[in-house]
Coordinates of C-alpha atoms in Angstrom, one line a residue:
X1353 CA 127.2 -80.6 -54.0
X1354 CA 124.1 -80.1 -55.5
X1355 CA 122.4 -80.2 -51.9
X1356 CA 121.5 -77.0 -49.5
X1357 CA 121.3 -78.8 -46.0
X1358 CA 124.0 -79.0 -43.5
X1359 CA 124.7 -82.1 -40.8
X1360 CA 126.4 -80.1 -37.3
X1361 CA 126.5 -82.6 -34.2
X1362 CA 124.5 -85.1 -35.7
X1363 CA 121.8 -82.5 -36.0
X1364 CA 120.3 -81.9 -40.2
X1365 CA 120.0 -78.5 -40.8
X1366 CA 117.4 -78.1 -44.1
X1367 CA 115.8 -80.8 -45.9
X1368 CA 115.7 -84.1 -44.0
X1369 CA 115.7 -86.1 -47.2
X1370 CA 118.9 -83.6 -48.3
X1371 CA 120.4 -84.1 -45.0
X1372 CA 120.4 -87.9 -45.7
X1373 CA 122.6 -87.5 -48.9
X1374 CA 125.0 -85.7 -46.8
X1375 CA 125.1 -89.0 -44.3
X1376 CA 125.6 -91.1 -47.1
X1377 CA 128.5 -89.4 -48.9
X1378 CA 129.7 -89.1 -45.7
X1379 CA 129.3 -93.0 -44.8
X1380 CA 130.9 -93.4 -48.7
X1381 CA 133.9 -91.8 -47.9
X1382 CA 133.1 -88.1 -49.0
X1383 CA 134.2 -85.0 -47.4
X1384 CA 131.3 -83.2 -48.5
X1385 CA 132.2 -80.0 -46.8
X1386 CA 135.8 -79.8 -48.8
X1387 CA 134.2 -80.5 -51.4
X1388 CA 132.1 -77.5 -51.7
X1389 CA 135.2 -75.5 -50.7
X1390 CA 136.9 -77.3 -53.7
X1391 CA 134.4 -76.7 -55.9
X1392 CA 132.2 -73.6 -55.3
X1393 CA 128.9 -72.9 -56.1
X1394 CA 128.2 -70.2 -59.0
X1395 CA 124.9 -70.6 -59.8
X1396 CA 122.0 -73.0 -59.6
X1397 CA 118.5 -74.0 -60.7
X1398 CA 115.9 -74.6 -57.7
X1399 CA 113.9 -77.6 -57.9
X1400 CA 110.4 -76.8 -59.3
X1401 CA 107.4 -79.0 -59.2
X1402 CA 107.5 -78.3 -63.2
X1403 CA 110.7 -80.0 -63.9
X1404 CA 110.9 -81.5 -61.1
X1405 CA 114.8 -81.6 -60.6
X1406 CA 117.8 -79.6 -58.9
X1407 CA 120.5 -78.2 -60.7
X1408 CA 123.8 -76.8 -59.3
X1409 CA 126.9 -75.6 -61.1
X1410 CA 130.5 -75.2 -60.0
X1411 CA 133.2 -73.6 -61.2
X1412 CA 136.6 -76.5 -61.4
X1413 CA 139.3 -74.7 -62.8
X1414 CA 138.6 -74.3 -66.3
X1415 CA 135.4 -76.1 -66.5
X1416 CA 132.0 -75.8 -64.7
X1417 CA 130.7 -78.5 -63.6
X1418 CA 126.7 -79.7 -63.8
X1419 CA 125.5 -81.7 -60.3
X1420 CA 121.5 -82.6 -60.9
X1421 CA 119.0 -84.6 -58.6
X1422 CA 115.2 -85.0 -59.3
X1423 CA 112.5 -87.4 -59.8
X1424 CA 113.9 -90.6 -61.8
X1425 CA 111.2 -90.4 -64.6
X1426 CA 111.9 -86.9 -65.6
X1427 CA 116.3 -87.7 -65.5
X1428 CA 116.6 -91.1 -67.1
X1429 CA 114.4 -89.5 -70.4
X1430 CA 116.4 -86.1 -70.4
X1431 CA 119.7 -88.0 -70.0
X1432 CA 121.5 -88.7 -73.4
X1433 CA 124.6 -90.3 -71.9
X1434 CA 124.8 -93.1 -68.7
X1435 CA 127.7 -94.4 -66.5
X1436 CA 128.5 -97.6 -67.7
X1437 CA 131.3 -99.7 -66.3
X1438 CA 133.7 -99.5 -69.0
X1439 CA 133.2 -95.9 -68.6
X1440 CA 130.6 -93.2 -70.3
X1441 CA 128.2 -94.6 -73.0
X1442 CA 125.3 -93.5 -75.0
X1443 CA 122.0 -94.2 -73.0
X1444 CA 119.9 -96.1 -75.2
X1445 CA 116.3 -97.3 -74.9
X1446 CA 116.9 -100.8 -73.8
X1447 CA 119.0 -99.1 -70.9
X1448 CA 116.6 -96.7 -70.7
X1449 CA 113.8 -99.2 -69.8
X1450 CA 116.4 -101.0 -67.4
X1451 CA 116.7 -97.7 -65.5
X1452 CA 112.7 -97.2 -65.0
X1453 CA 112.6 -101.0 -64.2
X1454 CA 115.0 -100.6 -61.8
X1455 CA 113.1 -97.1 -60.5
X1456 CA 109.8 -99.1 -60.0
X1457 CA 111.3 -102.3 -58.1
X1458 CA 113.0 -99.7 -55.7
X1459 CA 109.7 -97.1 -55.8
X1460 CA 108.0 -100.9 -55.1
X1461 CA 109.3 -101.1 -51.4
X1462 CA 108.1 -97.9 -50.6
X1463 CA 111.4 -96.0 -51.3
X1464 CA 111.3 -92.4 -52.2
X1465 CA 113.2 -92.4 -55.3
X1466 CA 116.0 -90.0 -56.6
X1467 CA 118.4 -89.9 -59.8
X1468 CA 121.4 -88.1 -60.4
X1469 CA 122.9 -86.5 -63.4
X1470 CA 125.9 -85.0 -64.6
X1471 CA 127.9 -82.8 -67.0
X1472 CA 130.8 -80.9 -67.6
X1473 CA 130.8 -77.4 -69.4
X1474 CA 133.7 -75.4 -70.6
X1475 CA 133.9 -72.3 -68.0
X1476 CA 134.4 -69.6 -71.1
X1477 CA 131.1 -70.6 -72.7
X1478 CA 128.9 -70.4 -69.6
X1479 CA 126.8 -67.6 -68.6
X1480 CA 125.7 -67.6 -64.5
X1481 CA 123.2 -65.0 -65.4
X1482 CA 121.4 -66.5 -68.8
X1483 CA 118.9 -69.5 -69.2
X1484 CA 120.5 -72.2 -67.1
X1485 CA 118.4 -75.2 -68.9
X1486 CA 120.7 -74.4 -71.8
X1487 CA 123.4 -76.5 -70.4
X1488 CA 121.3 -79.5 -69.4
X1489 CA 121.5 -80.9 -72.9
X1490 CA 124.3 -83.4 -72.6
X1491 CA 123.5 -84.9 -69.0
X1492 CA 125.0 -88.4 -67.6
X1493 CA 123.2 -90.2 -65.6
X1494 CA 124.6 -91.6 -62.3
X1495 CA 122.4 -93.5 -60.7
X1496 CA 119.4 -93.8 -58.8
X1497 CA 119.2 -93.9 -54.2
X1498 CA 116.4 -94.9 -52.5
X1499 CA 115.6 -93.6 -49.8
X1500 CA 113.4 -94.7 -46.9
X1501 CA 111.1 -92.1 -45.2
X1502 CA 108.1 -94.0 -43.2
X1503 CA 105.3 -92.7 -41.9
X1504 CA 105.5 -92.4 -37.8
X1505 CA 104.3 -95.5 -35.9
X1506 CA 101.3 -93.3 -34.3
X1507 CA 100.6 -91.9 -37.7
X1508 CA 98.7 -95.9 -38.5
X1509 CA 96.6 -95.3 -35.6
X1510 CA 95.4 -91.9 -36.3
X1511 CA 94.3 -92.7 -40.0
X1512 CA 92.4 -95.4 -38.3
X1513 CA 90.9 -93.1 -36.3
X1514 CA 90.2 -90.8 -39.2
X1515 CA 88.3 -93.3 -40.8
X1516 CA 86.2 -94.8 -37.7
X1517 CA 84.9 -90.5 -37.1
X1518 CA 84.2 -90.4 -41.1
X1519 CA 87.0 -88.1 -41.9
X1520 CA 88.5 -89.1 -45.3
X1521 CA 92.2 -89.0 -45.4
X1522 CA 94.1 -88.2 -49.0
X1523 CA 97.6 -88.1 -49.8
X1524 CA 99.2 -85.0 -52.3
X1525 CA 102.8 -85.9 -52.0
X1526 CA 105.7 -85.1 -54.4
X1527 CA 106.7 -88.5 -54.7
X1528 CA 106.4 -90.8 -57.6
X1529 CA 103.0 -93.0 -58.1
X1530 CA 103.7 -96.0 -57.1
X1531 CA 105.8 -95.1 -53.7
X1532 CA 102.6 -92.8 -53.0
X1533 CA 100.6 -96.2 -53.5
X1534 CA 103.0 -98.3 -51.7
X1535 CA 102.9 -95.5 -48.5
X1536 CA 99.6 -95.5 -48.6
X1537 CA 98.5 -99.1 -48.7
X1538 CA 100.7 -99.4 -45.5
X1539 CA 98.5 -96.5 -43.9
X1540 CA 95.5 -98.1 -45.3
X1541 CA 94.4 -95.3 -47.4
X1542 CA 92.6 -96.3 -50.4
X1543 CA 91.1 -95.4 -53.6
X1544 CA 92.4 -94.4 -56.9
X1545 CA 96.4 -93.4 -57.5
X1546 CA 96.4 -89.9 -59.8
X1547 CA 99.7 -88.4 -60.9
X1548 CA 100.1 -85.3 -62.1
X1549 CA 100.0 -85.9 -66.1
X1550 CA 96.5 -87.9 -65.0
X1551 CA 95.0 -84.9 -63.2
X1552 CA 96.2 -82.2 -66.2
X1553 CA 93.9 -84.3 -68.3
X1554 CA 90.9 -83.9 -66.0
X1555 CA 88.6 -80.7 -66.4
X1556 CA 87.2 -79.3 -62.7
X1557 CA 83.5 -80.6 -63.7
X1558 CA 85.2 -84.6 -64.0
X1559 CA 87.4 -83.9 -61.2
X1560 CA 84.9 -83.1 -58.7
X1561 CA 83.2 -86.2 -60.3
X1562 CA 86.0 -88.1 -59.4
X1563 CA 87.4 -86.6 -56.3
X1564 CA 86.0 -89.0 -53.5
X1565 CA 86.9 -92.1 -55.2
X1566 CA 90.8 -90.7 -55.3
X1567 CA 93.0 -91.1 -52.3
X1568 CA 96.3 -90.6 -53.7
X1569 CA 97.6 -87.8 -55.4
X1570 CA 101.4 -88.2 -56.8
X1571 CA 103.7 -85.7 -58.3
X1572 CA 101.1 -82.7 -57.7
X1573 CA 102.1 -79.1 -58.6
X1574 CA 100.9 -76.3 -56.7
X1575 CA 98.1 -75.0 -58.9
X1576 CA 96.8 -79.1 -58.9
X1577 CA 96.8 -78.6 -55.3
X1578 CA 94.5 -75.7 -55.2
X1579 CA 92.1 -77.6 -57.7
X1580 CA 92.0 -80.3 -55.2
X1581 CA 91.0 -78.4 -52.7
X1582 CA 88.4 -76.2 -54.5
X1583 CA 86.6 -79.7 -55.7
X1584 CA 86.5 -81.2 -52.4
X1585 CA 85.1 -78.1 -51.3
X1586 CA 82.5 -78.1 -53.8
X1587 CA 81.2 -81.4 -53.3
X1588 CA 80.5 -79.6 -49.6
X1589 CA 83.4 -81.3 -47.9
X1590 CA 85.1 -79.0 -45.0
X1591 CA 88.9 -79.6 -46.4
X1592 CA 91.7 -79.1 -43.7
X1593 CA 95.1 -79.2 -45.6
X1594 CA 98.6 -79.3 -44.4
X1595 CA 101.8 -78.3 -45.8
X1596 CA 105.1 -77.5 -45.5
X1597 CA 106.6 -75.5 -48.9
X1598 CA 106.5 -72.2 -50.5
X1599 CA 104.4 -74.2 -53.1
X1600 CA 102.1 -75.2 -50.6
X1601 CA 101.0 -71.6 -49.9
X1602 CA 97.9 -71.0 -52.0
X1603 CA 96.2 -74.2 -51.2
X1604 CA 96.5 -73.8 -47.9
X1605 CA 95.0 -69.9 -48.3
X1606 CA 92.2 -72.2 -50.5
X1607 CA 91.4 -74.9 -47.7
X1608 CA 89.3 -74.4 -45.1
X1609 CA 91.3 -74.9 -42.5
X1610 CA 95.4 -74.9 -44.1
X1611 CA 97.5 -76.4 -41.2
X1612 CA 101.6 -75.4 -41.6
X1613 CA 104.4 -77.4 -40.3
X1614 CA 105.8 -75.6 -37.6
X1615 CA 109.4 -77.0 -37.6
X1616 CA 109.6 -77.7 -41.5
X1617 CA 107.0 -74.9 -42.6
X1618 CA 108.2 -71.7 -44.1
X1619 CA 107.4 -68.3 -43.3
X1620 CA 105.2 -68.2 -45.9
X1621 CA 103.6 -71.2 -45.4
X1622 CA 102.8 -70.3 -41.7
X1623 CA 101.4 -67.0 -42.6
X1624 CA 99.2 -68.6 -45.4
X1625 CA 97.8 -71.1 -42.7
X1626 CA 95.1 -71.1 -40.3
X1627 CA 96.9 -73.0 -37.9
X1628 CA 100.4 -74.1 -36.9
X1629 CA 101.5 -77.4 -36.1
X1630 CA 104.1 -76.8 -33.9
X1631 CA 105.2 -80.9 -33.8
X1632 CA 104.9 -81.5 -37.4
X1633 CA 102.9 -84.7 -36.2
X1634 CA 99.7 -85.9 -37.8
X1635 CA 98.4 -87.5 -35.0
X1636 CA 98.7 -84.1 -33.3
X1637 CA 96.1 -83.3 -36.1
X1638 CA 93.2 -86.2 -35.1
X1639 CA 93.8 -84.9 -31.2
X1640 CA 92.8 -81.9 -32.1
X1641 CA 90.0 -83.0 -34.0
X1642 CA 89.0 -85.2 -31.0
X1643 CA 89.3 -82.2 -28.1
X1644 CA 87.3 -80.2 -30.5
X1645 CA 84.3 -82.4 -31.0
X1646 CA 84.7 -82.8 -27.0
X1647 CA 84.2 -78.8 -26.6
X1648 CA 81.5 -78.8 -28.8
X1649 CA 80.2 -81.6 -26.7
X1650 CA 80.6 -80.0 -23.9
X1651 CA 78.7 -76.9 -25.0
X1652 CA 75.6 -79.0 -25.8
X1653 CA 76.0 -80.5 -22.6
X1654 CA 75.8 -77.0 -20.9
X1655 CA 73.0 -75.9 -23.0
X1656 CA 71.0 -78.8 -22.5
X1657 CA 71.4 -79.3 -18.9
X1658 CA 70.2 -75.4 -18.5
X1659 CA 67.4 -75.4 -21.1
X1660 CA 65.9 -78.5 -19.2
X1661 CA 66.6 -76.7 -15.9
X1662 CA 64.3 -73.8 -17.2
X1663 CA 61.8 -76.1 -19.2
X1664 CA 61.0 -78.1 -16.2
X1665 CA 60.5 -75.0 -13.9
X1666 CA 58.5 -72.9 -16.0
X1667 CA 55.9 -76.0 -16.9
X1668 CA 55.7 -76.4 -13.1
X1669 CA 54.9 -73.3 -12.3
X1670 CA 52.7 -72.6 -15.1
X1671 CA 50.8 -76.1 -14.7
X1672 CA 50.1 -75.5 -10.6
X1673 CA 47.1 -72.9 -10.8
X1674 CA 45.2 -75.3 -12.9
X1675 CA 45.3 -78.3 -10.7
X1676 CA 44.2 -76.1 -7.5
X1677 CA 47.7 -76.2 -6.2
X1678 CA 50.1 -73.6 -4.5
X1679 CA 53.1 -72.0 -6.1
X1680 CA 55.5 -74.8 -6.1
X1681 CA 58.3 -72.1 -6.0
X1682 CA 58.9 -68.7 -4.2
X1683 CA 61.1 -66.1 -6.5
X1684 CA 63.7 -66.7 -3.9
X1685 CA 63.5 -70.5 -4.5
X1686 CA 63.7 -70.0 -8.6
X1687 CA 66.7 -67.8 -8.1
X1688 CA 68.2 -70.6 -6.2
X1689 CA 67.7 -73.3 -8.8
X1690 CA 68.6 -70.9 -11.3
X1691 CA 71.7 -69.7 -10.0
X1692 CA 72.9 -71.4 -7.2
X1693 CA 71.9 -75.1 -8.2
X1694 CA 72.5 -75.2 -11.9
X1695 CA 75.2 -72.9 -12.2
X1696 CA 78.3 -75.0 -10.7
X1697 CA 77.0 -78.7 -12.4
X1698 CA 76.7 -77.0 -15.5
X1699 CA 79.9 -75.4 -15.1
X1700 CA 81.3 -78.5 -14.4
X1701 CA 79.7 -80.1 -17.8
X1702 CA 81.8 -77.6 -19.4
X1703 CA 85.1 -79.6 -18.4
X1704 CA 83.7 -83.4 -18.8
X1705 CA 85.9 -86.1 -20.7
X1706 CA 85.0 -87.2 -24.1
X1707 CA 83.1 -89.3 -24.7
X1708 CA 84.1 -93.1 -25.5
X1709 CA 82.2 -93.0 -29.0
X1710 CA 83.2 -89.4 -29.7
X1711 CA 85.6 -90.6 -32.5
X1712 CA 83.1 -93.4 -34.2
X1713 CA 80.2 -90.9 -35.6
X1714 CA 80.4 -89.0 -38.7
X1715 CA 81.3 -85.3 -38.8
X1716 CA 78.4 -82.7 -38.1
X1717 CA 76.9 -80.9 -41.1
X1718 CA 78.4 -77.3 -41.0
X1719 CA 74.9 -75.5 -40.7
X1720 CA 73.3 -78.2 -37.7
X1721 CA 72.1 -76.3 -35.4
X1722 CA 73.0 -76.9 -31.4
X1723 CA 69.1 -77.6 -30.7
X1724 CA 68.1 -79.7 -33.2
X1725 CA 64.2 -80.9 -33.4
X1726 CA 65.5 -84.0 -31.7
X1727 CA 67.5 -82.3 -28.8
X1728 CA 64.3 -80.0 -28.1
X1729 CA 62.1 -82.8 -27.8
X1730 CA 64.6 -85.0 -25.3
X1731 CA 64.3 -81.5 -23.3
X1732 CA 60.3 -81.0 -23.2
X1733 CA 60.0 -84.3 -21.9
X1734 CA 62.6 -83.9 -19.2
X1735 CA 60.4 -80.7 -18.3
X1736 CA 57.8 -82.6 -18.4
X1737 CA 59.1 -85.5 -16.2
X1738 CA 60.1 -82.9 -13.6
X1739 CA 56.8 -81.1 -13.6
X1740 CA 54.9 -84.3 -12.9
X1741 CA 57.5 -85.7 -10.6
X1742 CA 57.6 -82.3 -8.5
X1743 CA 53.5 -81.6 -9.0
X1744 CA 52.5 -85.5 -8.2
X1745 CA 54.9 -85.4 -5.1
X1746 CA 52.9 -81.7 -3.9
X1747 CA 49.9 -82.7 -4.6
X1748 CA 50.5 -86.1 -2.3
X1749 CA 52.3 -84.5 0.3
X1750 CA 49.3 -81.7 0.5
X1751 CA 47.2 -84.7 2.1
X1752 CA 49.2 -86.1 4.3
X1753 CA 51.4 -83.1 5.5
X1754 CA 51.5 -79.1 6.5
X1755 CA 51.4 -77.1 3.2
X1756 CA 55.1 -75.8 4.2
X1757 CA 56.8 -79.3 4.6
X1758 CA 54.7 -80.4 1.2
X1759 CA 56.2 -76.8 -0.5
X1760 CA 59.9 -78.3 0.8
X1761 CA 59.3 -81.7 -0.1
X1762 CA 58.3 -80.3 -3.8
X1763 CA 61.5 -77.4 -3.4
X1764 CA 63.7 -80.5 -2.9
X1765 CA 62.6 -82.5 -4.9
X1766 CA 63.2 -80.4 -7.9
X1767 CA 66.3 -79.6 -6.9
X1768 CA 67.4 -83.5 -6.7
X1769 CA 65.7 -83.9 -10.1
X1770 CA 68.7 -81.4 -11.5
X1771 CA 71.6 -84.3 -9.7
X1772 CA 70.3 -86.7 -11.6
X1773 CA 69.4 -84.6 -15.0
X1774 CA 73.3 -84.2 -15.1
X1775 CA 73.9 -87.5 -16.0
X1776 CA 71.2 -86.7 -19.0
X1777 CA 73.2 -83.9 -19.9
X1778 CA 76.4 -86.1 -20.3
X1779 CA 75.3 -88.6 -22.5
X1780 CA 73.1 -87.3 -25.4
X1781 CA 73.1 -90.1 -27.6
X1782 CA 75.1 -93.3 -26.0
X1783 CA 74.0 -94.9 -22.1
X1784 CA 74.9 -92.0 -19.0
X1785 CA 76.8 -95.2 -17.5
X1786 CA 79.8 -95.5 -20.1
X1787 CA 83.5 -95.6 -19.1
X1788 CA 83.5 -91.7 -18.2
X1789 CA 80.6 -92.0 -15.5
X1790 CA 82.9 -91.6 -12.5
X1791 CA 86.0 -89.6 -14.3
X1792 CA 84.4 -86.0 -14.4
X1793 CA 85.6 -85.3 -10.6
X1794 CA 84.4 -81.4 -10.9
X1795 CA 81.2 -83.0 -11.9
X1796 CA 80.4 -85.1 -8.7
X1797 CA 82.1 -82.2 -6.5
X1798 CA 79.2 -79.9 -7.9
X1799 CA 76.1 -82.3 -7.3
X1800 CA 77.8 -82.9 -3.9
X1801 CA 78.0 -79.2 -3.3
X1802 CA 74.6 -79.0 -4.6
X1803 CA 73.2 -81.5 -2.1
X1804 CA 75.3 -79.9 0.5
X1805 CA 74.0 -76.4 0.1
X1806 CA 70.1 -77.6 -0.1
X1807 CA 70.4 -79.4 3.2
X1808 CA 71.7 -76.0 4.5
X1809 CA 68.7 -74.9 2.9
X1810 CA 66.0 -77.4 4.7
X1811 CA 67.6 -77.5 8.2
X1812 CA 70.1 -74.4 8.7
X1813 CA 67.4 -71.9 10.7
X1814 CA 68.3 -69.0 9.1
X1815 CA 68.2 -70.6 5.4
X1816 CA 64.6 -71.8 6.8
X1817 CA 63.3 -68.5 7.2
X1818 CA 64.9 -67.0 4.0
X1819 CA 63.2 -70.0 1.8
X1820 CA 60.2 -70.6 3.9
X1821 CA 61.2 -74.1 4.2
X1822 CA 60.9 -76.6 7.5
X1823 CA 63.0 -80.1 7.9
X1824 CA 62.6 -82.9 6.5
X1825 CA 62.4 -86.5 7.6
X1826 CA 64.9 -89.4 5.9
X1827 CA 62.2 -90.9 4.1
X1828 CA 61.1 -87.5 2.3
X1829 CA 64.9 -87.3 1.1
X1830 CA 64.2 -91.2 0.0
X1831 CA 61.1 -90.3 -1.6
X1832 CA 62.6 -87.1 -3.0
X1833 CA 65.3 -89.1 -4.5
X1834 CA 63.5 -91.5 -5.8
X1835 CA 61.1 -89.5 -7.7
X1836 CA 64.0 -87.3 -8.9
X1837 CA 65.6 -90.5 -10.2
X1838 CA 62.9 -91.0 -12.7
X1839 CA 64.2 -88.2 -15.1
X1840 CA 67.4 -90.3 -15.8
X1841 CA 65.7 -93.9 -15.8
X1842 CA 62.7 -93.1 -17.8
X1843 CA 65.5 -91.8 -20.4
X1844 CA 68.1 -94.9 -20.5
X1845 CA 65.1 -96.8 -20.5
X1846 CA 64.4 -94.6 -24.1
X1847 CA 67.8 -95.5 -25.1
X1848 CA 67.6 -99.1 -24.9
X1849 CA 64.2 -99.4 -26.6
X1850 CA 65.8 -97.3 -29.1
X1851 CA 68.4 -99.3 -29.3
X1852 CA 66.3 -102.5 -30.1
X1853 CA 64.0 -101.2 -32.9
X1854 CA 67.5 -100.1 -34.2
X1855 CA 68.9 -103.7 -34.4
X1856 CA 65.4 -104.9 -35.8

């Protein structure tokens, strides 16, 4: 009775945890459903994260009748009276301390925990409309259920996930401490258990002392929640909560990013929110997290292939007058690098599969910037290896060839040096040749396409006279090649050097 979900079908309607009351009075023997037509609802008291407790009262003739359900703690210490089996008896201490032993060893196997209380009130002397916590003086208690809500299976893998990409995962849950500790040691979420009392007792300056040494958080009202979030944020943590409740509202507002349920969540939950989860699944959560470190990725992958693109070309053309040479590049041959050659590979970066180690680094700081000092050098000396790959290959072919078919070799060249620069592009921190190397199929379409559209280039007539470029024999495309290659050895071979003064 004192319970606002509904079971149709084999389907819960409200609370799950509600719901599963309904099963079990059901399974008991219980017509729950004649029951609230026997005894009807006249007024109630909603469950508040201050008292933490549900009351309902129904009218039985000439009596109303008190139904209560809340956190075991709170009941067994308001209770005056229990349900003995010779019948109703005065609750005493050393029955009171039974009851909270027998709340822990239930609490102990990860059960959320609920009590239930009773009382009966002559219907002349109650009033619907006054205080209502009046009438809770005289409560029976009935007993305690356990009840066994465990986390999803794929929830264990995602919290491991969390804590391989550096992201700290804390629990702010309603239940009592030690099923919070229980549920969390089985997730393998650690640090310090907090209840509500515990926090109260904390001012914001020792809180946001404490904060990253706490990873559960039981029994926590809706203005604690808020206080959590505001001292994560201070010690310059980017907080993304989630939340289901009314109560849940403000901290959500609070968080950076505040993540509703979208099958549980209320209205005003999912207006409060950033997001929406539409599958009320954590793991959904750490997906996310993972496809968006993969854009961002992906968007340093785009700018560093281009950047490099543009490096390389502007220190070859800059650096030709000095050493006596020709312009490596006609404007019509720049526009085609430019355009034509880098646009579809680095369109193509823009789609490429995470990386294997994407989830194993730490989050970025909020204010790095895309082109760190780092990522700027990697690029100069990739310009650099394509303007004295493409200059040392002109300057060669000057001596032993026409200056058009040394112009081509050069043209070609540069353009080959952009196939292999790709692979650079992928990998900005881990080996190009990773699990992913072949799985990026837009990827090797483009660089084929590229390679496709530059022999139209060197042999199609028309293409010749529009470039100024003549044919080429198979071992220019070797040399070509092979030169171009260098821009993507010379920086694995970086890679695993760094990789040994790393280790040492």
């Amino acid at each position: 009775l004192c319970n606002d979900a509904q079971v149709r079908a084999a389907q819960a309607i409200g609370d799950p945890m509600e719901a599963a009351l309904l099963v079990l009075a059901a399974k008991s023997g219980f017509n729950w459903e004649a029951l609230r037509e026997r005894y009807p609802r006249i007024a109630e008291i909603p469950f508040d994260a201050t008292h933490k407790f549900m009351a309902s009262f129904h009218l039985d003739g000439d009596q109303v009748r008190v139904f209560v359900k809340g956190a075991p703690d709170v009941l067994i210490d308001q209770c005056k009276y229990w349900r003995a089996r010779e019948g109703t008896a005065p609750l005493d201490e050393t029955t009171r301390q039974s009851l909270h032993a027998a709340n822990e060893a239930l609490a102990a196997k990860g059960l959320r925990v609920l009590a239930a209380a009773s009382c009966r009130l002559s219907a002349n002397d109650f009033d619907p409309t006054g205080d209502l916590l009046r009438y809770l003086d005289e409560l029976r208690f009935e007993g305690l259920v356990g009840l066994m809500d465990p986390p999803r299976a794929e929830a264990y893998e995602a919290i491991g996930l969390c804590h391989r990409a550096g992201i700290a995962v804390k629990i702010i849950t309603g239940d009592q401490k030690l099923t919070a500790a229980v549920i969390a040691h089985e997730l393998g979420i650690s640090g310090d258990v907090i209840s509500s009392t515990e926090l109260d007792s904390l001012n914001d300056s020792e809180l946001a002392q404490r904060i990253d040494n706490i990873g559960i958080f039981a029994r926590a009202t809706p203005e604690q929640k808020v206080r959590i979030v505001r001292a994560l944020k201070a010690h310059n943590h980017v907080v993304a909560m989630t939340g289901d409740g009314v109560n849940d509202a403000p901290a959500l507002k609070n968080a950076d990013i505040g993540i509703a349920m979208g099958i549980t969540g209320t209205d005003v939950t999912k207006e409060a929110a950033t997001m929406v989860l539409t599958d009320d699944n954590f793991a959904t959560i750490v997906r996310a997290v993972e496809e968006g470190r993969s854009i961002y990725d992906n968007i340093v992958k785009f700018v560093r292939f281009q950047l490099s693109t543009n490096i390389g070309a502007i220190l070859t053309v800059f650096t030709a007058p000095f050493l006596g040479l020709p312009l490596p590049f006609s404007p019509i041959q720049l526009l085609w690098v430019n355009i034509i050659m880098d646009g579809p590979p680095a369109m193509a970066l823009g789609v490429d599969p995470s990386r294997p180690s994407v989830m194993d680094e730490p989050p970025r700081a909020t204010d790095e910037r895309i082109l760190t000092l780092r990522r700027l050098g990697n690029l100069a000396a990739y310009g650099a290896t394509m303007m004295v790959g493409t200059l040392g290959i002109l300057l060669w072919s000057l001596q032993t060839r026409t200056e058009q078919q040394a112009l081509t070799l050069a043209f070609t060249t540069f353009v080959l040096f952009q196939v292999f620069n790709a692979f650079n592009a992928r990998a900005d921190i881990g080996s190009a040749f990773n699990r992913t190397f072949f799985r990026n199929y837009v990827l090797w379409l483009a660089l084929a396409g590229v390679v496709g559209m530059q022999l139209l280039v060197v042999y199609w007539p028309p293409a010749q006279g529009a470039f100024n470029t003549t044919a080429l024999t198979m071992t220019d495309w070797g040399l070509a090649a092979l030169v171009a290659s260098s821009v993507l050895i010379l920086e694995e071979l970086r890679k695993v050097l760094q990789r040994m003064f790393q280790r040492h």
